[in-house]
Short mmCIF file of C-alpha atoms and ligand atoms in Angstrom, two decimals:
data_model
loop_
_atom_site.label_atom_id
_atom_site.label_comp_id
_atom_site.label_asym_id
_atom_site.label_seq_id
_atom_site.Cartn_x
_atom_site.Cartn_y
_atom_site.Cartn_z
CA UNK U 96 -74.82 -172.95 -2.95
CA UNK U 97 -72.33 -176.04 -2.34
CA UNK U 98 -68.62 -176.55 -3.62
CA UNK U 99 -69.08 -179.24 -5.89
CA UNK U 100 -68.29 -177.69 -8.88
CA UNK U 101 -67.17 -179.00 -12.38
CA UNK U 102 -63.88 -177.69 -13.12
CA UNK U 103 -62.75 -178.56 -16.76
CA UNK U 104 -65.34 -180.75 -17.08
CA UNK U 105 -64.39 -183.07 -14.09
CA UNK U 106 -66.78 -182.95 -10.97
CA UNK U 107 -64.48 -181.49 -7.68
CA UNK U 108 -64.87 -181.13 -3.77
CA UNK U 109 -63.50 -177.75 -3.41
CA UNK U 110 -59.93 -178.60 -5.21
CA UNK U 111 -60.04 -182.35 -5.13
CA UNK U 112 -61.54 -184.32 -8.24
CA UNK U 113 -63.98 -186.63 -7.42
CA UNK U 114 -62.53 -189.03 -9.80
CA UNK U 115 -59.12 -188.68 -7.62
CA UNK U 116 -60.96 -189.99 -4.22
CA UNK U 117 -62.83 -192.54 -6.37
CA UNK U 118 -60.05 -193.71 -7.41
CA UNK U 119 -57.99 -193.94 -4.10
CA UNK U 120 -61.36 -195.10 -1.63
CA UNK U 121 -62.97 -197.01 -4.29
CA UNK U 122 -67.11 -196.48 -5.21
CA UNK U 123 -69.62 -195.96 -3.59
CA UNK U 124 -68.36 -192.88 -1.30
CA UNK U 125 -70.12 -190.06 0.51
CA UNK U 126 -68.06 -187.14 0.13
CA UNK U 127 -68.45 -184.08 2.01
CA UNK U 128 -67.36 -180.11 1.85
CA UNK U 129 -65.84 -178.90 4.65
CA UNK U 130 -66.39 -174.89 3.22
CA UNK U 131 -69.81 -175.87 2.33
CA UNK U 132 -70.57 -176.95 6.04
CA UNK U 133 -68.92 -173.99 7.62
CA UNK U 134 -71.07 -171.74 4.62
CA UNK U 135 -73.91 -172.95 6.19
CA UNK U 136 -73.69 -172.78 9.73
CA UNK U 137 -72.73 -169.22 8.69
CA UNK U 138 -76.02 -168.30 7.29
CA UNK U 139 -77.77 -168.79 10.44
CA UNK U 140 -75.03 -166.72 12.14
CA UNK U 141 -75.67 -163.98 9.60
CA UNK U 142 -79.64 -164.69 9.81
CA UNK U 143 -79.92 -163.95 13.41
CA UNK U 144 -77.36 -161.78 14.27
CA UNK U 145 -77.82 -159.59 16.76
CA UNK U 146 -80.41 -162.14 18.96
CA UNK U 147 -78.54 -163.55 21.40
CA UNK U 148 -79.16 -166.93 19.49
CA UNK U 149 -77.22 -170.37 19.53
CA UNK U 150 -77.06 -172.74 16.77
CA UNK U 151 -77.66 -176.17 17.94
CA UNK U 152 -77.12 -178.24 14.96
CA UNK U 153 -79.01 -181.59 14.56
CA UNK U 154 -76.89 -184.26 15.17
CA UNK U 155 -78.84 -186.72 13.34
CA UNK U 156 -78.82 -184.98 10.07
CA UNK U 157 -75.38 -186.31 9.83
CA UNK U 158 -73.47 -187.74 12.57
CA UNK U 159 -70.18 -188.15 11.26
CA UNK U 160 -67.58 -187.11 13.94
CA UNK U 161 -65.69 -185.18 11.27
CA UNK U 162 -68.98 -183.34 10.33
CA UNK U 163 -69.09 -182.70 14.32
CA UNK U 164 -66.02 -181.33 14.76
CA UNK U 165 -66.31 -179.02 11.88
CA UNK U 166 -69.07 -177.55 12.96
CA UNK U 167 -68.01 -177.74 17.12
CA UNK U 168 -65.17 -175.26 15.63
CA UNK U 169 -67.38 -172.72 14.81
CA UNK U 170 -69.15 -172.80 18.06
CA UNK U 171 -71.65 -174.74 17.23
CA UNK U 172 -74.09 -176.53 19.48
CA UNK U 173 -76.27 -179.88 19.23
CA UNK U 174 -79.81 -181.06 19.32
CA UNK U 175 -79.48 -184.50 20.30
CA UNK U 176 -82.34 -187.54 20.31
CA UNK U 177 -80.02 -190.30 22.30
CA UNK U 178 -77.27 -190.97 23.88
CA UNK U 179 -75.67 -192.48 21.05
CA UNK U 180 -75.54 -188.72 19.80
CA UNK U 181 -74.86 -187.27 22.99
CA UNK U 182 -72.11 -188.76 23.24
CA UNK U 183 -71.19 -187.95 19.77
CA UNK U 184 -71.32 -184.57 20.13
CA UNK U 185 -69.19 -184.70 23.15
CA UNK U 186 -66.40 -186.46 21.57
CA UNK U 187 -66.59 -183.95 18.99
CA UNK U 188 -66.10 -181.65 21.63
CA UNK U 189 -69.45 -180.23 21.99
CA UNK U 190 -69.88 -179.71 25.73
CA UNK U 191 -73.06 -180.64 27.60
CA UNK U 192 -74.01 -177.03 28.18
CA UNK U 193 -74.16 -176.27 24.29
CA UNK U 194 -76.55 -179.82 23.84
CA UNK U 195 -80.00 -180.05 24.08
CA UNK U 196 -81.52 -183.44 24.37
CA UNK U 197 -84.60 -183.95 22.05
CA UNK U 198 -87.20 -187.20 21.43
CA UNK U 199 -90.24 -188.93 22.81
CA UNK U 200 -88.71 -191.88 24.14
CA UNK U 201 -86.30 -190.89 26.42
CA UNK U 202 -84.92 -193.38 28.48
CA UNK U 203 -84.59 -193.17 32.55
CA UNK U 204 -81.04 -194.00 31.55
CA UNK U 205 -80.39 -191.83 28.92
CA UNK U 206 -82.17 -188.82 30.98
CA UNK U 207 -79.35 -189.75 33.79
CA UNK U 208 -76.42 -189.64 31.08
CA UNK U 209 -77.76 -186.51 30.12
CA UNK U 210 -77.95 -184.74 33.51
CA UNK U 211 -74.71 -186.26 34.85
CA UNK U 212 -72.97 -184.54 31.77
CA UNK U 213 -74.48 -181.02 32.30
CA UNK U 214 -77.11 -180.88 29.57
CA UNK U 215 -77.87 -177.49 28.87
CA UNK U 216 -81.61 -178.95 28.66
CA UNK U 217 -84.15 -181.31 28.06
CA UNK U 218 -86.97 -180.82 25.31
CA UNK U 219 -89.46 -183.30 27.24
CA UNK U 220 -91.91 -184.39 25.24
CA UNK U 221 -94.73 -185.56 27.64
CA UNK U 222 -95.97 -185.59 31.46
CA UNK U 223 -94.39 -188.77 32.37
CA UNK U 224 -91.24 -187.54 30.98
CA UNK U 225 -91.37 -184.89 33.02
CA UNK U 226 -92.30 -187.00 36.23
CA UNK U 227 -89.02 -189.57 35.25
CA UNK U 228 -86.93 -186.54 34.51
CA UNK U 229 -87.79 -185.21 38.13
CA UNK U 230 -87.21 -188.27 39.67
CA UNK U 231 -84.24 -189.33 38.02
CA UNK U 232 -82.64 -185.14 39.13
CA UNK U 233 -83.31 -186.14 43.00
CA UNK U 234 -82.45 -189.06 42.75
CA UNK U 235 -78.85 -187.55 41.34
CA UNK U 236 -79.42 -184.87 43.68
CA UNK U 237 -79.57 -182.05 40.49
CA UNK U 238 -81.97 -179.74 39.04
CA UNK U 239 -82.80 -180.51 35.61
CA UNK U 240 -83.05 -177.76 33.39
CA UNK U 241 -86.32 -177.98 31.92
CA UNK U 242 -87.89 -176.82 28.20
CA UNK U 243 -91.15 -178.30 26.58
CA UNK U 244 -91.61 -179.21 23.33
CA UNK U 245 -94.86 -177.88 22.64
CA UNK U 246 -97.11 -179.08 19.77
CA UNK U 247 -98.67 -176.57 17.85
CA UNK U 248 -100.97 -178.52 15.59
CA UNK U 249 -99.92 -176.71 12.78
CA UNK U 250 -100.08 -177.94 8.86
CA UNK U 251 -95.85 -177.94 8.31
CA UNK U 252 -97.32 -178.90 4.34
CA UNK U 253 -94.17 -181.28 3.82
CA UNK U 254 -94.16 -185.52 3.46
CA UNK U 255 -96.02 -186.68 6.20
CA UNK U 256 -93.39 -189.04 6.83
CA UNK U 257 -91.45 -185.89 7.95
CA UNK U 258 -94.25 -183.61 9.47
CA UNK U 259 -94.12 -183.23 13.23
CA UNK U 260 -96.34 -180.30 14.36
CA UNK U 261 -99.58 -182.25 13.79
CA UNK U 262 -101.60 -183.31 16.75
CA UNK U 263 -101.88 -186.49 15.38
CA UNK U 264 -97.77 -186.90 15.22
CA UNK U 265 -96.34 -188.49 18.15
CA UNK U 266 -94.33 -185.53 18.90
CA UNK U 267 -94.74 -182.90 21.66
CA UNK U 268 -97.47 -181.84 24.19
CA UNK U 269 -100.61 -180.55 23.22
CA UNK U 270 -100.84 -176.61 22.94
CA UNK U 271 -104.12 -177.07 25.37
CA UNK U 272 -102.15 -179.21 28.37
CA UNK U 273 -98.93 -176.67 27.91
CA UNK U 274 -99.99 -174.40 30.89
CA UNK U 275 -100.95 -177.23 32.77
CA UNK U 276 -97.52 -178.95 33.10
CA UNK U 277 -95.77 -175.36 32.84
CA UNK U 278 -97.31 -175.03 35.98
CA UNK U 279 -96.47 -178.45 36.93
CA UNK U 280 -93.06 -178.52 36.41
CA UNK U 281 -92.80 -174.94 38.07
CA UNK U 282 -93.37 -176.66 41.68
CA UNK U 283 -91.52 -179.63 41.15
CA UNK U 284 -88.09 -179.78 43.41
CA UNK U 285 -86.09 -181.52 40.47
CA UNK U 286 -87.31 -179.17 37.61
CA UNK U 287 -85.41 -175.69 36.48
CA UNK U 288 -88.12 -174.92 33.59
CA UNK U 289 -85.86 -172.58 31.17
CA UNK U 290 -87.86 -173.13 27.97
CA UNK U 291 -90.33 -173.97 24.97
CA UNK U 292 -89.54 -175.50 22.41
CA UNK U 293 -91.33 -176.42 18.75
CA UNK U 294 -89.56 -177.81 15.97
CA UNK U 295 -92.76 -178.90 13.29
CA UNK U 296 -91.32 -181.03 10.60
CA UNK U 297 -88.58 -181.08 8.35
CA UNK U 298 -87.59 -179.98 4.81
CA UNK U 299 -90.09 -177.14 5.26
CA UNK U 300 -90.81 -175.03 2.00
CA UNK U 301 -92.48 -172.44 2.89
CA UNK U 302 -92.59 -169.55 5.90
CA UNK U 303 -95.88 -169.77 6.92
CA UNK U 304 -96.49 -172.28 9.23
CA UNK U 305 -93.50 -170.99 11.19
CA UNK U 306 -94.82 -168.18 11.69
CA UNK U 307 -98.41 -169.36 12.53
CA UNK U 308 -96.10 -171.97 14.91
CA UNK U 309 -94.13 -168.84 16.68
CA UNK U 310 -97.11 -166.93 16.96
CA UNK U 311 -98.28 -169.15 19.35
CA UNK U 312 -95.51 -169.69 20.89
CA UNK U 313 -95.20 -165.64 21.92
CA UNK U 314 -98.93 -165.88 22.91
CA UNK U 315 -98.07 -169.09 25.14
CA UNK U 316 -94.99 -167.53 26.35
CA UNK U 317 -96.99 -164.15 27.71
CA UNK U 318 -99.67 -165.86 29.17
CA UNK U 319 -96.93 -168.59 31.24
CA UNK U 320 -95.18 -165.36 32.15
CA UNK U 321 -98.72 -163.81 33.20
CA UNK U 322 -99.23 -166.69 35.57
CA UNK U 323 -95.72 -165.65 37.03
CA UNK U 324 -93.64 -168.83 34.88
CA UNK U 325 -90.58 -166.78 33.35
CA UNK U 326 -89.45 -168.69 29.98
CA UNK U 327 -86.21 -166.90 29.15
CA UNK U 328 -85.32 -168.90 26.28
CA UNK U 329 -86.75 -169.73 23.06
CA UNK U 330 -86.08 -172.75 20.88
CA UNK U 331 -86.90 -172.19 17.40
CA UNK U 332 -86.67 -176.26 16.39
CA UNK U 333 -85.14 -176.83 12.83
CA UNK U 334 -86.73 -178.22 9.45
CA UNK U 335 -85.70 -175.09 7.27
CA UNK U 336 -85.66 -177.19 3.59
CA UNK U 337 -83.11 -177.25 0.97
CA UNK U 338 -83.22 -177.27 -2.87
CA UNK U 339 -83.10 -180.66 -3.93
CA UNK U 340 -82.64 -179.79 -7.48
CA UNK U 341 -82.12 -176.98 -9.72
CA UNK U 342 -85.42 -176.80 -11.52
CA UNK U 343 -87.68 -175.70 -8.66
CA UNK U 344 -88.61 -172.83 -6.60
CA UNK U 345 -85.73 -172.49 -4.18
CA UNK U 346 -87.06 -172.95 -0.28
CA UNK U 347 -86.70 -169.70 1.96
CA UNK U 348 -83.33 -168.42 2.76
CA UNK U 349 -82.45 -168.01 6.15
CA UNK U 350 -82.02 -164.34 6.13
CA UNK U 351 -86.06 -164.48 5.16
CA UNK U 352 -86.43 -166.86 7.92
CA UNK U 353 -84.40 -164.87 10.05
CA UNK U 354 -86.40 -161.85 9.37
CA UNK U 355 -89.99 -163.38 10.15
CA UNK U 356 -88.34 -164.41 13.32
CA UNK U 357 -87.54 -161.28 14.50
CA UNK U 358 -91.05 -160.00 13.55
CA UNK U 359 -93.11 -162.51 15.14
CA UNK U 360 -90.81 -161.89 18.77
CA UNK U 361 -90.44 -158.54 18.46
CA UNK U 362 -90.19 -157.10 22.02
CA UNK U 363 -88.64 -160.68 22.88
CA UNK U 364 -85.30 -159.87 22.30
CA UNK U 365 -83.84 -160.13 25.50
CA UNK U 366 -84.07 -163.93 25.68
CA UNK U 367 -81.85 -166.64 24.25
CA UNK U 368 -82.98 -168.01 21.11
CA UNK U 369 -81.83 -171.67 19.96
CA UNK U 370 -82.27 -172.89 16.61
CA UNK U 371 -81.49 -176.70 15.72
CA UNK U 372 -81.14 -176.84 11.75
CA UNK U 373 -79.94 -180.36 10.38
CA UNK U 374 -81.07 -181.14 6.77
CA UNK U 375 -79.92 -176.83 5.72
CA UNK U 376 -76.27 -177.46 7.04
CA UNK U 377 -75.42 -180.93 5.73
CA UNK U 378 -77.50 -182.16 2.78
CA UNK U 379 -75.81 -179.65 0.13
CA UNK U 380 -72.82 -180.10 2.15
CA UNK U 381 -72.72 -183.88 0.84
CA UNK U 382 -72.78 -186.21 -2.61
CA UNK U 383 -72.98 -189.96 -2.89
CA UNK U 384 -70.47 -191.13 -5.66
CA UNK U 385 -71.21 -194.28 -7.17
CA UNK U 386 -70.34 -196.35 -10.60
CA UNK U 387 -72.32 -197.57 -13.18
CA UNK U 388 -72.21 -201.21 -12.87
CA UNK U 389 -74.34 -201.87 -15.74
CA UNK U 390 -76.75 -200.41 -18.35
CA UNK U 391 -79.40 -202.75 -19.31
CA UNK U 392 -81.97 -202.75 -21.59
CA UNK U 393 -85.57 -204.73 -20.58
CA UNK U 394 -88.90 -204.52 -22.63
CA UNK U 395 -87.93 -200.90 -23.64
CA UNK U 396 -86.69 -199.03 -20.58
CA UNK U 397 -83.08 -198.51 -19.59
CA UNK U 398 -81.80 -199.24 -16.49
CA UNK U 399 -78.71 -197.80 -14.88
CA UNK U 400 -77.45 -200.16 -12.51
CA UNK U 401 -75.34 -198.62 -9.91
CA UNK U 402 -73.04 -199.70 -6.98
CA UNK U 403 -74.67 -197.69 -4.56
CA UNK U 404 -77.87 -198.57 -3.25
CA UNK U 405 -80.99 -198.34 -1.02
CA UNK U 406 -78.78 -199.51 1.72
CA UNK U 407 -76.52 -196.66 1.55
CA UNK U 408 -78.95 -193.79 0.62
CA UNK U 409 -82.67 -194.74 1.70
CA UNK U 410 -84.30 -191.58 1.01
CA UNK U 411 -85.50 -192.61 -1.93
CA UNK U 412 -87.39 -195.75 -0.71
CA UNK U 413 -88.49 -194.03 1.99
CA UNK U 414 -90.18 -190.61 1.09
CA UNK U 415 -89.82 -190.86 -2.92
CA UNK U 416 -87.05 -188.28 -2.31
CA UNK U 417 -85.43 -186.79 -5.62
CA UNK U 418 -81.68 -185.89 -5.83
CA UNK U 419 -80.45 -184.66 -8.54
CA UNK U 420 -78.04 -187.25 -10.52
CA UNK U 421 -74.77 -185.92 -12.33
CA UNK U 422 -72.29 -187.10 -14.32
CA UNK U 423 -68.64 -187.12 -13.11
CA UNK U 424 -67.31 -186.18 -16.07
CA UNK U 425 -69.37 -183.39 -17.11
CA UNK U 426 -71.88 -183.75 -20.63
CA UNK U 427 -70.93 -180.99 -23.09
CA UNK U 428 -73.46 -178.12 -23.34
CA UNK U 429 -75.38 -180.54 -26.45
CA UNK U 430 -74.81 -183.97 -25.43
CA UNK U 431 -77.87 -186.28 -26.18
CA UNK U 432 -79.86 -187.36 -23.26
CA UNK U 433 -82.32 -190.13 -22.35
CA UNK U 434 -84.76 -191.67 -19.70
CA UNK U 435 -82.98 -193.74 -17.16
CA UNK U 436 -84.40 -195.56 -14.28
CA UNK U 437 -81.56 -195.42 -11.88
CA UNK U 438 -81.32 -198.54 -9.53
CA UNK U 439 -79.16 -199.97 -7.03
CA UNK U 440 -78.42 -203.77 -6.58
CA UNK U 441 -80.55 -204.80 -4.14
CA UNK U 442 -83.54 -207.68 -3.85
CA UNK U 443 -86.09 -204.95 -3.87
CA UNK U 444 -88.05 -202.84 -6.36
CA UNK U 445 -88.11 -199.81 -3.74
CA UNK U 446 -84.12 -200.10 -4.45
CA UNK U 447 -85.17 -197.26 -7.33
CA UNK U 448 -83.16 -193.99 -6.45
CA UNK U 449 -85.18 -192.24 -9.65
CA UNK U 450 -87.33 -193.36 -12.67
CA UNK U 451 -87.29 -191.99 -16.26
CA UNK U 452 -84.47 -189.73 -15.06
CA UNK U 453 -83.85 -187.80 -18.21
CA UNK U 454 -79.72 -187.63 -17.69
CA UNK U 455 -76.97 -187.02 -20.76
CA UNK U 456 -75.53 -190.90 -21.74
CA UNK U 457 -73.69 -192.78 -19.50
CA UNK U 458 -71.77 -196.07 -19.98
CA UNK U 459 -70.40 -198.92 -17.36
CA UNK U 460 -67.86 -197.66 -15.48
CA UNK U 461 -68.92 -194.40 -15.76
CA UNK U 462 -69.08 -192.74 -12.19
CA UNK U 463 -72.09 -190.17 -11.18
CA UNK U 464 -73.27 -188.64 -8.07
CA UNK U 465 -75.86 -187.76 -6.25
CA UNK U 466 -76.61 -184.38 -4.79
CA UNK U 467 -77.79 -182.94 -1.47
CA UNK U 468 -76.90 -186.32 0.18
CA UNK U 469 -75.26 -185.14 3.24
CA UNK U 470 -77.87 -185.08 5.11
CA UNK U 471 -80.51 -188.51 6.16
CA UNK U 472 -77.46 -190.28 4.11
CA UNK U 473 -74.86 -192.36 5.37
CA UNK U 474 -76.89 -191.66 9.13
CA UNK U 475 -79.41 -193.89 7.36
CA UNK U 476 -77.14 -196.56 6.13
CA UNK U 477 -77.25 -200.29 6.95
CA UNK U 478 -75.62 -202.98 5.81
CA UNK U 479 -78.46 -205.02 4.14
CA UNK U 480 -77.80 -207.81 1.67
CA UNK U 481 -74.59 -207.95 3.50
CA UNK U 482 -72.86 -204.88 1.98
CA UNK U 483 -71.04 -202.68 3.48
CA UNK U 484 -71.95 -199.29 3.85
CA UNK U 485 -70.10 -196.51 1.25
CA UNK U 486 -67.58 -194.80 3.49
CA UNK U 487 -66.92 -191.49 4.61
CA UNK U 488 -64.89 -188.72 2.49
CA UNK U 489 -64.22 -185.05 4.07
CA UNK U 490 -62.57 -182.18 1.93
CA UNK U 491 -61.33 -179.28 2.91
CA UNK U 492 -59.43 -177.19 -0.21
CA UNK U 493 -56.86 -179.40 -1.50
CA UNK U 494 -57.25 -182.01 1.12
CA UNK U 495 -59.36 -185.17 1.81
CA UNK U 496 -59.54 -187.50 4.44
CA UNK U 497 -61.67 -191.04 5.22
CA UNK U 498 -63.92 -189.87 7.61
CA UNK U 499 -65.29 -193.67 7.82
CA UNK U 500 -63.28 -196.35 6.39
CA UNK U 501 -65.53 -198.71 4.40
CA UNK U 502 -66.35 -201.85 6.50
CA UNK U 503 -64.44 -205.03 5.53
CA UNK U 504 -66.44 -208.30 5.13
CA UNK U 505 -64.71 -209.97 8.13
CA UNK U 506 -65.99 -206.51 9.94
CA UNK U 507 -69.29 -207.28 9.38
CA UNK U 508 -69.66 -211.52 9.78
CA UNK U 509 -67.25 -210.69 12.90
CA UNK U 510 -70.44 -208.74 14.29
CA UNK U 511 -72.41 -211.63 14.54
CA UNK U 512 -72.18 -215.10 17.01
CA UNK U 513 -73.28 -218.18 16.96
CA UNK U 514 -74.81 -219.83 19.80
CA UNK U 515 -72.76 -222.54 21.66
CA UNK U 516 -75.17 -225.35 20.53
CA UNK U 517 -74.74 -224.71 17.22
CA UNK U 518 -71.06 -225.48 17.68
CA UNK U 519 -69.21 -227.97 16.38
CA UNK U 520 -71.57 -229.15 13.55
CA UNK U 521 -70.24 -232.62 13.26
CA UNK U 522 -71.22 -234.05 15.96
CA UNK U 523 -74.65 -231.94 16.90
CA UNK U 524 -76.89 -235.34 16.74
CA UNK U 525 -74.51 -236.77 19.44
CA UNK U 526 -75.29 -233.88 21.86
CA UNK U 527 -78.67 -232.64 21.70
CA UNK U 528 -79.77 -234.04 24.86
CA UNK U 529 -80.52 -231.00 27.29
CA UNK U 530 -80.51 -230.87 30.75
C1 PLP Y 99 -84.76 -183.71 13.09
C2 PLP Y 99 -84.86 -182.60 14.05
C3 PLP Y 99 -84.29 -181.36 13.77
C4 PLP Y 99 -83.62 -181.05 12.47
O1 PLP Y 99 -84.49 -181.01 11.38
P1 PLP Y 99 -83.92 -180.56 9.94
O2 PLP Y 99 -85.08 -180.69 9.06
O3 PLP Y 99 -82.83 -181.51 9.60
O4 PLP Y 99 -83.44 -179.17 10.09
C5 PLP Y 99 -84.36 -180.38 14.74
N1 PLP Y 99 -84.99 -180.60 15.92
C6 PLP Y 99 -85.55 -181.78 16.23
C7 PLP Y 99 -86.21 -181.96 17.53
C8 PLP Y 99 -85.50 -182.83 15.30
O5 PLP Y 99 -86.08 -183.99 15.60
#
C-alpha cells in the first residue's frame, strides 16, 4: 500500500497534487511519501515483534539524506556497502553502533573509517578480508566486531542480475569454508566474531529459499556453537520483493516472512536478530513524474516520448524491470486505451522504460508517473547525455520539500577541467614543445 492516491481525479502525495510540485520543481521529479516510508519500516516492526530484532535499512536502496533521516527517526539502523554510505547514514544521524558495513570489496581504508566510527560490525565477505580487517584493528589498536556473510548456495529464483546466494555470485564465503574461518577469526587478537550473516538476492518472490537459506544458517550456527564459537546475533540480510504492479500475485508480506522466521529459529530467541530490507521500504515509497514531450507515430507503433529517461531511472535497461505507468490526471472508468512504447530521450534503444504499454490516451504535455520508483531510482541516476538528473521531492501531509535540487548546467560542465596544455587555444602550435 503507498499514498499516492488519485483524489478527484488528480494524482497526490499524501495531500499535495502532483501537478502542484510539477508545477513549482519542474519535470522530471522523484517524489517520495514520507507516511509511506514510515508504513513500511513499520511492518517489519510489527513482523518481528517480540525478537529482539533491529532494522538496518539498506542504504543503497535509496540514499537520499531526507529518506535517511526519516527513517533514523524511527530508530532505524543501516546496512552500508561504502563509505560514501557510511557516512550518509551518519549525517542522517544513524550512529556507528546501529550500521553494519556490507560488500566484497572493502577497502583497507574504508575498513579503518568504519572501525574508527564504532561500527556495530562488519559483514566480511572473504578470508583476506578478514586478515586486512585484523590488521587494520591492531594496527588502530581495536577489536573489530566481526560477522560473516555466509553463502548458502541457494536458488533466490529472481533476475540473475539481482541473485546473490549462488555459489557462482561473487558474494559471501562458501557454506563449506564457514567453520574454517569461524574458527579462524575466533583466535585472531583483532577479531570480536558477533555474527552470520546471509542476505541471497533481492526482489525475492517467494518464501522458500529463505527458509532453505535460514535453515542452514541454525544448523551452521549449532555446530560453530558446538565447537565452543558463540554467535549471538543473527542477520537476516534483506531482498523481501515488492509488487511492481497491480495485476500480479502480490510477493509475501512481512508478517508471513516474519512468521517463517520465527519457525525456522525457534529456540533462538535469545539472540539479536538484524534484518536489512531496502527495495520493501522505499520503492512504493517513491514515483518518477515526467511529461510527455512528444507522441509520435513511426511505421505503425506509437511512441510516447518522455522527459525522463534511462539516465534517471535505469531499471528498465538494466533488468527489463516493469513499473507501472499512470496518468496524472486520472482516465475515467471507460476511457479508450492503446499500445504505447514509452521512451526517454536518449541515444540508445535500451532508453525503453516499457513496450506496447496498453495505457488510457495521453497527449504532449500531459504528465504521468511511474510507480515503485523509490527504490534503485534516483541512487542509480547519472547524468549521461549531459542531463541533469530529476531532483528530489519529499512529502509529508500537506507539505513538500526539494530533497535534491535539480543540477544546473554550469553544475555539471563546472565538474569537469581541462588540462593546462589545452589552455589558451590560440596559441597551442606556439607552445607544444615539452621539456
Ligand atoms: C542490497 C542489499 C540489501 C537490500 O536488498 P533489498 O532487496 O533492497 O531489500 C540488504 N543487504 C545487503 C548486503 C545488500 O547488498
Amino acid at each position: 500500500m503507498d499514498h499516492f492516491l488519485y483524489r478527484n481525479g488528480a494524482l497526490h502525495a499524501e495531500d499535495v497534487a502532483i501537478a502542484e510540485i510539477a508545477a513549482e520543481v519542474g519535470t522530471p521529479f522523484y517524489c517520495y511519501s514520507t507516511a509511506t516510508l514510515e508504513r513500511h519500516y513499520r511492518l517489519f516492526e510489527e513482523a518481528l515483534a517480540g525478537l529482539d530484532c533491529l532494522i538496518c535499512y539498506a542504504v543503497k536502496a535509496n540514499s537520499n539524506l531526507a529518506v535517511l533521516r526519516t527513517l533514523a527517526r524511527l530508530g532505524s539502523g543501516a546496512d552500508v556497502v561504502s563509505e560514501g554510505e557510511f557516512r550518509r547514514a551518519l549525517a542522517a544521524g544513524i550512529p556507528g553502533e546501529r550500521v553494519i558495513f556490507s560488500g566484497v570489496g572493502k577497502t583497507r581504508r574504508e575498513l579503518e573509517f568504519a572501525l574508527q566510527n564504532n561500527v556495530r560490525q562488519v559483514n566480511v565477505e572473504s578470508e583476506p578480508e578478514l586478515d586486512l580487517l585484523n590488521e587494520v584493528a591492531l594496527a588502530l589498536g581495536v577489536v573489530a566486531p566481526f560477522s560473516m556473510r555466509v553463502n548458502p548456495d541457494v536458488d533466490a529464483k529472481t533476475h540473475e542480475k539481482i541473485s546473490t546466494g549462488k555459489a557462482e555470485n561473487k558474494f559471501g564465503i562458501a557454506y563449506e569454508d564457514a567453520p574454517r574461518l569461524f574458527r579462524k577469526a575466533a583466535q585472531m587478537k583483532g577479531i570480536r566474531v558477533v555474527g552470520v550473516d546471509m542476505h541471497i538476492g533481492s526482489q525475492l518472490t517467494d518464501l522458500e529459499p529463505y527458509e532453505q537459506a535460514y535453515t542452514l544458517m541454525r544448523d551452521l550456527i549449532e555446530r560453530l556453537e558446538a565447537d565452543g564459537i558463540p554467535i549471538p546475533r543473527i542477520d537476516l540480510g534483506g531482498g523481501l520483493g515488492v509488487p511492481y504492479t497491480r495485476d500480479n500475485q502480490p510477493p509475501p508480506l512481512p508478517f508471513d516472512y516474519g512468521a517463517m522466521v520465527r519457525r525456522v529459529f525457534a529456540g533462538m530467541e535469545d539472540r539479536e536478530f538484524e534484518i536489512e530490507p531496502g527495495r520493501l521500504i522505499a520503492a512504493n515509497a517513491g514515483i518518477l513524474v515526467s511529461e510527455v514531450v512528444y507522441v509520435k507515430e513511426n511505421a505503425g507503433r506509437r511512441f510516447l516520448i518522455l522527459d525522463a529517461a534511462m539516465n534517471d531511472l535505469v531499471r528498465p535497461a538494466l533488468y527489463d524491470a516493469w513499473h507501472d505507468i499512470d496518468p496524472v490526471n486520472e482516465a475515467p472508468a471507460n476511457a479508450p486505451t492503446q499500445p504505447y512504447d514509452v521512451v526517454g530521450p536518449i541515444c540508445e534503444s535500451g532508453d525503453t522504460f516499457a513496450k506496447q504499454r496498453v495505457m488510457p490516451n495521453v497527449s504532449q504535455g500531459d504528465l504521468v508517473v511511474f510507480r515503485s520508483a523509490g527504490a534503485y531510482g534516483a541512487v542509480m541516476a547519472s547524468e549521461y547525455n549531459t542531463r541533469p538528473p530529476a531532483p528530489e521531492v519529499i512529502v509529508s501531509k500537506d507539505r513538500f520539500a526539494i530533497a535534491r535540487p535539480r543540477l544546473t548546467y554550469d553544475d555539471i560542465l563546472g565538474k569537469d577541467r581541462i588540462p593546462d596544455w589545452l589552455e589558451d587555444a590560440e596559441d597551442a602550435s606556439a607552445s607544444t614543445h615539452t621539456a
